[in-house]
Coordinates of C-alpha atoms and ligand atoms in Angstrom, one line a residue:
M30 CA -3.5 -51.2 73.8
A31 CA -2.7 -54.6 75.3
N32 CA -2.8 -54.7 79.1
E33 CA -1.6 -58.3 79.5
F34 CA 2.1 -59.1 79.7
D35 CA 4.4 -62.0 80.5
V36 CA 6.4 -59.7 82.8
V37 CA 5.6 -56.3 84.4
V38 CA 8.5 -54.6 86.1
I39 CA 7.8 -51.8 88.6
G40 CA 10.6 -49.3 88.6
A41 CA 13.1 -48.5 85.8
G42 CA 16.3 -48.2 87.9
T43 CA 19.3 -50.3 87.2
G44 CA 17.5 -53.3 88.8
G45 CA 14.3 -52.9 86.9
Y46 CA 15.4 -51.8 83.5
V47 CA 18.1 -54.4 83.2
A48 CA 15.6 -57.1 84.2
A49 CA 13.2 -55.8 81.6
I50 CA 15.8 -55.9 78.8
R51 CA 17.1 -59.4 79.7
A52 CA 13.5 -60.7 79.9
A53 CA 12.7 -59.2 76.5
Q54 CA 15.9 -60.6 75.0
L55 CA 14.7 -64.0 76.2
G56 CA 11.4 -63.7 74.3
M57 CA 9.0 -62.4 76.9
Q58 CA 6.5 -59.6 76.4
V59 CA 7.5 -56.9 78.9
A60 CA 6.2 -53.7 80.3
V61 CA 7.9 -51.4 82.8
V62 CA 5.9 -48.9 85.0
E63 CA 8.1 -45.9 85.9
K64 CA 6.8 -42.8 87.6
Q65 CA 9.7 -40.5 86.8
K66 CA 10.0 -38.5 83.6
A67 CA 13.1 -40.4 82.6
L68 CA 14.3 -44.0 82.8
G69 CA 17.3 -45.1 84.8
G70 CA 16.3 -44.5 88.4
T71 CA 18.7 -43.4 91.2
C72 CA 21.9 -44.4 89.4
L73 CA 21.3 -42.5 86.2
I74 CA 19.4 -39.5 87.5
W75 CA 20.7 -38.7 91.1
G76 CA 23.4 -41.2 91.9
C77 CA 26.3 -43.0 90.2
I78 CA 26.3 -41.1 86.9
P79 CA 25.9 -37.4 88.0
T80 CA 28.3 -37.8 91.0
K81 CA 31.0 -39.4 88.9
A82 CA 30.5 -36.7 86.3
L83 CA 31.1 -34.1 89.0
L84 CA 34.2 -36.1 90.1
E85 CA 35.5 -36.0 86.5
H86 CA 35.1 -32.2 86.6
A87 CA 37.0 -32.1 89.9
H88 CA 39.8 -34.2 88.3
A89 CA 39.9 -31.9 85.3
L90 CA 40.3 -28.9 87.6
K91 CA 43.1 -30.6 89.5
V92 CA 45.0 -31.2 86.3
V93 CA 44.6 -27.6 85.2
Q94 CA 45.7 -26.3 88.7
H95 CA 48.9 -28.3 88.2
A96 CA 49.3 -27.1 84.6
K97 CA 52.8 -25.8 85.3
D98 CA 54.0 -29.2 86.5
W99 CA 52.8 -30.7 83.3
G100 CA 54.5 -28.0 81.2
V101 CA 51.2 -26.8 80.0
T102 CA 51.0 -23.0 79.6
I103 CA 47.7 -21.3 80.3
P104 CA 46.9 -17.6 80.2
A105 CA 47.6 -15.7 83.4
G106 CA 44.7 -15.4 85.8
E107 CA 43.0 -17.5 88.4
V108 CA 41.9 -21.1 87.5
G109 CA 38.4 -21.7 88.7
I110 CA 35.3 -23.7 88.2
D111 CA 32.2 -22.6 86.2
M112 CA 29.3 -24.4 87.9
A113 CA 26.9 -23.5 85.1
Q114 CA 29.1 -25.3 82.6
V115 CA 29.7 -28.2 85.1
Q116 CA 26.0 -28.7 85.6
A117 CA 25.2 -28.3 81.9
R118 CA 27.7 -31.0 80.9
K119 CA 26.7 -33.3 83.8
D120 CA 23.0 -32.9 82.7
R121 CA 24.0 -33.8 79.1
V122 CA 25.8 -37.0 80.3
V123 CA 22.7 -37.9 82.3
T124 CA 20.2 -37.2 79.5
G125 CA 22.3 -39.1 77.0
L126 CA 22.2 -42.2 79.2
T127 CA 18.5 -42.0 80.2
K128 CA 17.6 -41.5 76.5
G129 CA 19.9 -44.5 75.8
V130 CA 17.7 -46.7 78.1
E131 CA 14.6 -45.4 76.2
F132 CA 16.2 -46.4 73.0
L133 CA 16.9 -49.9 74.4
F134 CA 13.3 -50.2 75.5
K135 CA 12.1 -49.4 71.9
K136 CA 14.7 -51.8 70.4
H137 CA 13.4 -54.6 72.6
K138 CA 9.7 -53.7 72.3
I139 CA 9.4 -53.0 76.0
E140 CA 6.5 -50.8 76.8
W141 CA 7.2 -47.9 79.2
I142 CA 4.0 -47.2 81.1
K143 CA 4.4 -43.7 82.7
G144 CA 2.7 -43.7 86.1
T145 CA 2.8 -45.1 89.6
A146 CA 2.1 -48.8 90.2
R147 CA 0.2 -50.4 93.0
L148 CA 0.1 -54.2 93.5
A149 CA -3.5 -55.4 93.4
G150 CA -3.1 -59.2 93.8
N151 CA -3.4 -62.2 91.5
G152 CA -1.0 -60.6 88.9
R153 CA -2.9 -57.4 88.7
I154 CA -1.2 -54.0 88.8
D155 CA -3.1 -50.7 89.1
V156 CA -1.3 -47.8 87.4
F157 CA -2.3 -44.4 88.7
E158 CA -0.9 -40.8 88.7
G159 CA -0.2 -40.8 85.0
D160 CA -1.2 -43.4 82.4
T161 CA -4.1 -44.8 84.4
R162 CA -4.4 -48.5 83.5
T163 CA -4.9 -51.9 85.0
L164 CA -2.3 -54.4 83.9
Q165 CA -2.3 -58.2 84.2
A166 CA 1.1 -60.0 84.4
K167 CA 2.1 -63.6 84.5
E168 CA 5.1 -62.5 86.5
I169 CA 5.8 -59.2 88.4
V170 CA 9.2 -57.9 89.3
V171 CA 9.3 -55.2 92.0
A172 CA 12.3 -52.9 91.6
T173 CA 11.1 -49.7 93.3
G174 CA 14.6 -49.0 94.8
S175 CA 15.5 -46.7 97.6
T176 CA 15.4 -43.1 98.6
V177 CA 17.4 -40.8 100.9
R178 CA 17.0 -41.3 104.6
G179 CA 17.1 -38.7 107.3
V180 CA 18.0 -38.8 111.0
P181 CA 15.5 -38.2 113.9
G182 CA 15.8 -34.6 115.1
I183 CA 17.4 -33.1 112.0
E184 CA 14.9 -31.6 109.6
I185 CA 16.0 -31.8 106.0
D186 CA 14.7 -28.6 104.4
R187 CA 16.4 -29.3 101.0
T188 CA 17.8 -25.8 100.8
Q189 CA 20.3 -25.5 103.7
I190 CA 20.1 -29.0 105.1
I191 CA 20.2 -31.1 102.0
T192 CA 20.6 -34.6 100.7
S193 CA 22.5 -36.0 97.8
D194 CA 19.5 -35.3 95.5
E195 CA 20.1 -31.5 96.0
A196 CA 23.9 -31.7 96.3
I197 CA 24.3 -33.0 92.7
G198 CA 22.3 -30.0 91.3
L199 CA 24.0 -27.1 93.2
K200 CA 24.3 -24.1 91.0
A201 CA 27.1 -22.5 93.0
V202 CA 30.0 -23.8 95.0
P203 CA 29.2 -23.5 98.7
K204 CA 31.7 -21.5 100.7
S205 CA 31.5 -24.2 103.3
I206 CA 29.7 -27.6 103.6
A207 CA 29.5 -30.0 106.5
I208 CA 28.7 -33.6 105.6
M209 CA 27.1 -36.1 107.9
G210 CA 28.2 -39.6 107.2
S211 CA 31.4 -40.9 105.6
G212 CA 30.1 -43.8 103.5
A213 CA 30.7 -43.7 99.7
V214 CA 28.2 -40.9 99.1
G215 CA 29.6 -38.7 101.9
V216 CA 33.3 -39.0 101.0
E217 CA 32.6 -38.6 97.3
F218 CA 30.8 -35.2 97.9
A219 CA 33.6 -34.2 100.4
S220 CA 36.1 -34.8 97.6
I221 CA 34.1 -33.0 95.0
F222 CA 33.4 -29.9 97.0
R223 CA 36.9 -29.6 98.4
S224 CA 38.3 -29.8 94.9
F225 CA 35.8 -27.0 93.9
G226 CA 37.1 -24.8 96.7
S227 CA 34.6 -25.3 99.6
E228 CA 35.7 -25.6 103.2
V229 CA 34.6 -29.2 104.0
T230 CA 33.9 -30.8 107.4
I231 CA 33.0 -34.5 107.4
I232 CA 31.3 -35.9 110.5
E233 CA 31.3 -39.6 111.1
L234 CA 29.6 -41.4 114.0
L235 CA 32.0 -44.4 113.9
P236 CA 35.7 -44.2 114.7
R237 CA 36.9 -44.1 111.1
L238 CA 36.0 -42.9 107.6
V239 CA 34.5 -45.4 105.1
P240 CA 33.8 -47.8 108.0
V241 CA 33.0 -50.8 105.8
E242 CA 36.5 -50.7 104.3
D243 CA 39.7 -52.3 105.5
E244 CA 41.1 -50.2 108.4
A245 CA 44.3 -49.4 106.5
V246 CA 42.2 -47.9 103.7
S247 CA 40.3 -45.8 106.1
A248 CA 43.5 -44.5 107.7
E249 CA 45.0 -43.7 104.3
L250 CA 41.9 -41.8 103.2
E251 CA 41.8 -39.8 106.4
K252 CA 45.5 -38.9 105.9
S253 CA 44.8 -37.8 102.3
F254 CA 41.7 -35.8 103.2
R255 CA 43.5 -34.0 106.0
K256 CA 46.3 -33.2 103.6
R257 CA 43.7 -31.7 101.2
G258 CA 42.4 -29.5 104.1
I259 CA 39.2 -31.5 104.7
K260 CA 38.3 -31.4 108.4
V261 CA 37.6 -34.9 109.6
L262 CA 35.6 -35.5 112.8
T263 CA 35.2 -39.2 113.5
G264 CA 33.6 -40.8 116.5
T265 CA 31.3 -37.7 116.5
T266 CA 27.5 -37.5 116.6
V267 CA 25.5 -34.6 115.2
T268 CA 23.0 -33.7 118.0
S269 CA 21.3 -30.8 116.4
A270 CA 21.3 -28.7 113.2
K271 CA 19.4 -25.6 112.4
G272 CA 19.4 -23.5 109.3
G273 CA 19.2 -19.7 109.5
A274 CA 20.4 -16.4 107.9
K275 CA 24.0 -17.2 108.7
G276 CA 24.0 -20.8 107.5
V277 CA 23.5 -24.0 109.4
D278 CA 24.5 -24.1 113.1
I279 CA 25.4 -27.7 113.9
E280 CA 26.1 -29.1 117.3
A281 CA 28.0 -32.4 117.6
R282 CA 29.2 -34.6 120.5
T283 CA 32.8 -35.8 120.1
G284 CA 34.0 -39.2 121.4
D285 CA 35.3 -37.7 124.6
G286 CA 31.8 -36.3 125.4
K287 CA 32.6 -32.7 124.4
T288 CA 30.3 -30.5 122.4
Q289 CA 31.6 -29.1 119.1
K290 CA 29.9 -26.3 117.3
I291 CA 30.2 -26.1 113.6
N292 CA 28.8 -23.5 111.2
A293 CA 28.5 -24.2 107.5
E294 CA 26.6 -22.8 104.5
L295 CA 25.1 -26.2 103.9
L296 CA 24.7 -29.5 105.8
L297 CA 24.6 -32.6 103.6
V298 CA 22.9 -35.5 105.3
A299 CA 24.5 -38.7 103.8
V300 CA 23.5 -41.4 106.3
G301 CA 22.2 -44.1 104.0
R302 CA 19.0 -44.9 102.1
G303 CA 15.8 -46.7 102.9
P304 CA 13.4 -48.7 100.7
V305 CA 10.6 -47.3 98.6
T306 CA 7.5 -49.4 99.4
T307 CA 5.0 -46.9 100.7
G308 CA 1.8 -47.0 98.7
L309 CA 2.9 -50.0 96.7
G310 CA 0.3 -52.3 98.2
A311 CA 3.0 -54.8 99.2
E312 CA 1.5 -55.8 102.5
G313 CA -2.0 -55.9 100.9
I314 CA -1.0 -58.8 98.6
G315 CA 0.8 -60.6 101.5
L316 CA 4.4 -59.9 100.7
Q317 CA 6.6 -60.5 103.7
M318 CA 8.4 -57.4 104.7
D319 CA 11.2 -56.4 107.1
R320 CA 11.5 -52.7 108.2
G321 CA 9.9 -51.6 104.8
Y322 CA 12.2 -53.9 102.7
I323 CA 10.7 -56.8 100.7
K324 CA 12.0 -60.1 101.9
V325 CA 13.3 -62.4 99.1
D326 CA 15.0 -65.8 98.9
P327 CA 18.4 -66.2 97.2
L328 CA 16.8 -66.3 93.7
F329 CA 14.7 -63.1 94.4
R330 CA 11.4 -64.8 94.9
T331 CA 9.1 -63.0 97.4
S332 CA 6.7 -64.8 99.7
V333 CA 4.0 -64.5 97.1
P334 CA 4.2 -66.8 94.0
H335 CA 5.0 -65.0 90.7
V336 CA 6.1 -61.8 92.4
S337 CA 9.9 -61.2 92.5
A338 CA 11.9 -58.3 93.8
V339 CA 15.4 -57.0 93.1
G340 CA 17.7 -54.1 94.0
D341 CA 17.8 -51.6 96.8
V342 CA 14.2 -52.5 97.9
I343 CA 15.0 -56.0 99.0
T344 CA 16.4 -57.7 102.1
I345 CA 17.9 -61.1 101.9
D346 CA 19.6 -63.3 104.5
G347 CA 23.0 -61.7 105.1
P348 CA 24.4 -58.4 104.0
H349 CA 22.8 -56.9 100.8
P350 CA 24.8 -53.9 99.4
Q351 CA 22.7 -51.2 97.8
L352 CA 24.7 -50.9 94.6
A353 CA 23.8 -50.4 91.0
H354 CA 25.8 -53.4 89.7
V355 CA 24.2 -55.6 92.4
S356 CA 20.7 -54.6 91.4
S357 CA 21.5 -55.1 87.7
H358 CA 22.9 -58.6 88.3
E359 CA 19.8 -59.5 90.4
G360 CA 17.7 -58.3 87.5
V361 CA 19.5 -60.5 85.1
I362 CA 19.2 -63.6 87.3
T363 CA 15.5 -62.9 87.9
A364 CA 14.8 -62.5 84.1
E365 CA 16.7 -65.7 83.3
R366 CA 14.9 -67.6 86.1
L367 CA 11.5 -66.4 84.8
A368 CA 12.5 -67.6 81.3
G369 CA 13.2 -71.1 82.7
R370 CA 17.0 -70.9 82.6
H371 CA 19.2 -72.4 85.3
V372 CA 20.5 -69.7 87.6
E373 CA 22.7 -69.6 90.7
P374 CA 22.4 -67.4 93.8
I375 CA 24.8 -64.4 94.0
D376 CA 27.9 -64.8 96.2
Y377 CA 27.7 -61.4 97.9
R378 CA 31.2 -61.9 99.2
H379 CA 32.4 -61.2 95.7
V380 CA 30.7 -57.9 95.1
P381 CA 33.2 -55.1 94.4
G382 CA 32.8 -52.0 96.4
C383 CA 34.0 -48.8 94.7
T384 CA 34.3 -45.3 96.1
Y385 CA 35.2 -42.7 93.6
C386 CA 36.7 -40.0 95.8
D387 CA 40.2 -38.8 95.3
P388 CA 42.0 -41.1 96.1
E389 CA 39.7 -43.8 94.8
I390 CA 38.9 -47.0 96.7
G391 CA 38.3 -50.4 95.2
S392 CA 37.8 -53.5 97.4
V393 CA 36.4 -57.0 97.4
G394 CA 36.2 -59.8 99.9
L395 CA 37.3 -60.0 103.6
T396 CA 39.2 -57.1 105.2
E397 CA 42.2 -58.1 107.4
A398 CA 40.1 -57.8 110.5
Q399 CA 37.2 -59.8 109.1
A400 CA 39.6 -62.6 108.0
R401 CA 41.2 -62.7 111.4
A402 CA 37.8 -62.7 113.1
A403 CA 36.7 -65.6 110.8
G404 CA 39.6 -67.6 112.2
Y405 CA 42.0 -67.5 109.2
D406 CA 45.8 -67.6 109.7
V407 CA 46.2 -64.4 107.7
K408 CA 49.1 -63.2 105.6
I409 CA 49.2 -59.7 104.1
G410 CA 50.9 -58.4 100.9
T411 CA 51.0 -54.6 100.4
F412 CA 52.5 -52.5 97.7
P413 CA 52.4 -48.7 97.6
F414 CA 51.5 -46.9 94.3
G415 CA 54.3 -44.4 95.2
V416 CA 57.0 -46.6 93.9
L417 CA 55.2 -47.6 90.6
G418 CA 56.5 -46.1 87.4
R419 CA 53.1 -45.5 85.9
A420 CA 51.8 -43.8 89.0
K421 CA 54.8 -41.5 89.1
M422 CA 54.2 -40.5 85.4
A423 CA 50.6 -39.7 86.3
A424 CA 51.6 -37.9 89.4
E425 CA 49.1 -40.1 91.3
T426 CA 51.3 -41.6 93.9
E427 CA 49.0 -41.9 97.0
G428 CA 47.7 -45.2 98.3
F429 CA 48.4 -48.9 98.0
V430 CA 47.1 -52.3 97.1
K431 CA 46.7 -54.7 100.0
I432 CA 46.1 -58.4 99.6
V433 CA 44.6 -60.5 102.4
A434 CA 45.4 -64.2 102.0
D435 CA 45.1 -67.4 104.0
R436 CA 48.5 -68.7 105.0
K437 CA 47.4 -72.4 105.0
Y438 CA 46.2 -72.6 101.4
D439 CA 47.4 -69.3 100.0
E440 CA 43.9 -68.4 98.9
V441 CA 43.2 -64.7 98.3
L442 CA 40.5 -63.7 100.7
G443 CA 40.3 -60.0 100.0
V444 CA 41.9 -57.2 98.1
H445 CA 41.7 -53.6 99.2
M446 CA 43.1 -50.7 97.3
I447 CA 43.2 -47.0 97.6
G448 CA 44.8 -44.9 95.0
P449 CA 44.8 -44.2 91.2
R450 CA 42.4 -46.3 89.1
S451 CA 41.5 -48.5 92.1
T452 CA 37.8 -48.6 90.9
E453 CA 39.0 -50.2 87.6
L454 CA 41.8 -52.3 89.1
V455 CA 39.4 -54.1 91.5
A456 CA 37.9 -56.0 88.5
E457 CA 41.0 -58.3 88.5
A458 CA 40.6 -58.9 92.2
V459 CA 36.9 -59.8 91.8
L460 CA 37.9 -62.5 89.3
A461 CA 40.7 -63.7 91.5
L462 CA 38.2 -64.2 94.4
R463 CA 35.6 -65.8 92.1
L464 CA 38.1 -68.3 90.8
E465 CA 39.5 -68.9 94.3
C466 CA 43.0 -67.8 93.2
T467 CA 46.0 -68.1 95.4
S468 CA 48.4 -65.2 95.7
E469 CA 51.0 -67.4 93.9
E470 CA 48.6 -67.6 90.9
L471 CA 48.3 -63.8 90.9
V472 CA 52.2 -63.6 90.9
H473 CA 52.2 -65.7 87.7
T474 CA 49.4 -63.7 86.1
I475 CA 51.6 -61.4 84.0
H476 CA 50.8 -57.7 84.5
A477 CA 51.6 -55.4 81.6
H478 CA 54.3 -52.8 82.1
P479 CA 54.0 -49.9 82.8
T480 CA 50.5 -50.1 84.3
F481 CA 48.8 -49.3 87.6
A482 CA 47.8 -53.0 87.6
E483 CA 51.4 -53.9 88.3
A484 CA 50.7 -52.9 91.9
I485 CA 48.5 -56.0 92.2
G486 CA 51.2 -58.3 90.9
E487 CA 53.7 -56.7 93.4
A488 CA 51.3 -57.0 96.3
A489 CA 50.8 -60.6 95.4
H490 CA 54.6 -61.1 95.5
A491 CA 54.5 -59.6 98.9
A492 CA 51.7 -62.0 100.1
A493 CA 53.2 -65.1 98.4
H494 CA 57.0 -64.5 99.1
G495 CA 57.1 -62.0 101.9
A496 CA 58.3 -59.1 99.8
P497 CA 57.5 -57.3 96.5
L498 CA 60.1 -57.1 93.8
H499 CA 60.6 -53.4 93.5
M500 CA 61.0 -52.4 97.1
Ligands
LIG23 C1 24.6 -40.1 95.3 C2 24.6 -41.6 95.0 C3 25.7 -42.1 94.4 C4 25.7 -43.5 94.1 N1 26.8 -44.0 93.4 C5 26.9 -45.3 93.1 C6 28.0 -45.8 92.4 O1 28.9 -45.1 92.1 N2 28.0 -47.2 92.1 C7 26.9 -48.0 92.5 O2 27.0 -49.2 92.2 N3 25.9 -47.5 93.2 C8 25.8 -46.2 93.5 N4 24.7 -45.7 94.1 C9 23.6 -46.6 94.5 C10 22.7 -46.9 93.2 O3 22.3 -45.7 92.7 C11 21.6 -47.8 93.6 O4 22.1 -49.0 94.3 C12 20.8 -48.3 92.4 O5 20.3 -47.2 91.7 C13 19.6 -49.2 92.9 O6 18.8 -49.5 91.7 P1 17.3 -50.0 91.9 O7 16.9 -50.4 90.5 O8 17.2 -51.0 93.0 O9 16.5 -48.8 92.4 P2 16.4 -47.2 91.9 O10 17.5 -46.9 91.0 O11 16.1 -46.4 93.1 O12 15.1 -47.3 90.9 C14 13.8 -47.4 91.4 C15 12.9 -46.8 90.4 O13 11.5 -47.2 90.7 C16 10.7 -46.1 90.5 N5 9.5 -46.3 91.4 C17 9.4 -46.5 92.7 N6 8.2 -46.8 93.1 C18 7.4 -46.8 92.0 C19 6.1 -47.1 91.8 N7 5.2 -47.5 92.8 N8 5.6 -47.1 90.5 C20 6.4 -46.8 89.5 N9 7.7 -46.5 89.6 C21 8.2 -46.5 90.9 C22 11.5 -44.9 91.0 O14 11.0 -43.7 90.4 C23 12.9 -45.3 90.4 O15 13.1 -44.8 89.1 C24 24.6 -44.3 94.4 C25 23.5 -43.8 95.0 C26 23.5 -42.4 95.3 C27 22.3 -41.8 96.0

């Protein structure tokens, strides 16, 4: 068994496994050390894939609940959700994809070393807790990712006070659930459990839901959530939470200083994720760190030669979103650099952000407030899905597309959407920003009819000419 490799990747999440595949495609001999029983990391096992599978179940339930509107007759009786079947199907989707990564490793002759890796210096990696081996690599790529983070004073017991890791595996629909944090993870679970019939309360410290999104998007989501019966508490801090025989007793301080008491069967803590570097030996080999994250330059080189790092575990000058597609792209760039190819740094302003709650959110670039703060003379074009033929057919009429453009050169600075298929539609907006499109160019990009994408063309009309066509 060879222990010497061109590249050893630590961690088989979307950052690590994609880096490994690309490096192997470029002719390098590659091994990946992964401690879990399956490949794919957070995204495939606990994150993107299982949550979106649950959201598809929520969507299916919504369609069936409105069967009458669709002219679909179903036998009399209550429409409900069978969590055993939901979980079984979700697990099949996850297993299919993790096995798919295993297949790709075999296809590209990438060795999966099952164990935990520790950096030992000078290209050496000690593998323990599993396949105990010492490896020697010309290049090392650290992709150890992130894990759930708690908040001081609130003890996560993983039964009543839970994280997303437990929430995706719940065997029964909770009667009630309070969710701390309204980032993508928080609002996606709020959407899922409300659809499944739970009483949902979402508690956000900042003044609005999905605080990284454009303010208009946050307002629209709050309106929609309230309509669905989700209780929204913004500007509110959870001060204590204690599980007991009658559920979790939560105390929170509202913006006006009042104390609010909430009782829920479960409390889901969704306040972000922190890096996985404990026990990795990073400091021991001299890697520069920042609050547990590994510091890298724009091409993902660490402070130690021949050691790179990608994905959720890194920090870079400027904002670094913890997203699967970001980690994969960083993995590709790193593999290509190691193969001697010319590579360019990522422009993080062009990273799409997608939140898959109902209604969906897709966004890229500057929000209106950010564009104004950056000194642009801003013009806005908005188009509501409610007037779009395709949206009416689908009975998905909530939300809008909003284009933020610069009045001087007409350049599109940001596109923000909430509503049907927004997580798909945002791809056009990403290309528009990457190619420095003007809103006029978007007007002359022909959008097929009848499609949801027409909303982008109409919003571009509004930005370029002051009004859309169909309003
Ligand atoms: C609930 C949830 C939903 C999400 N939804 C989305 C989404 O819809 N879209 C999106 O883009 N992103 C989403 N994300 C974020 C996304 O999952 C992460 O950004 C992405 O998985 C990061 O990939 P990574 O490769 O950097 O790390 P990870 O996926 O965390 O992988 C790191 C791997 O390294 C392994 N590892 C760690 N230390 C060692 C060691 N010492 N030795 C061996 N192995 C080790 C771990 O076991 C793990 O498999 C979601 C996250 C969560 C929690």
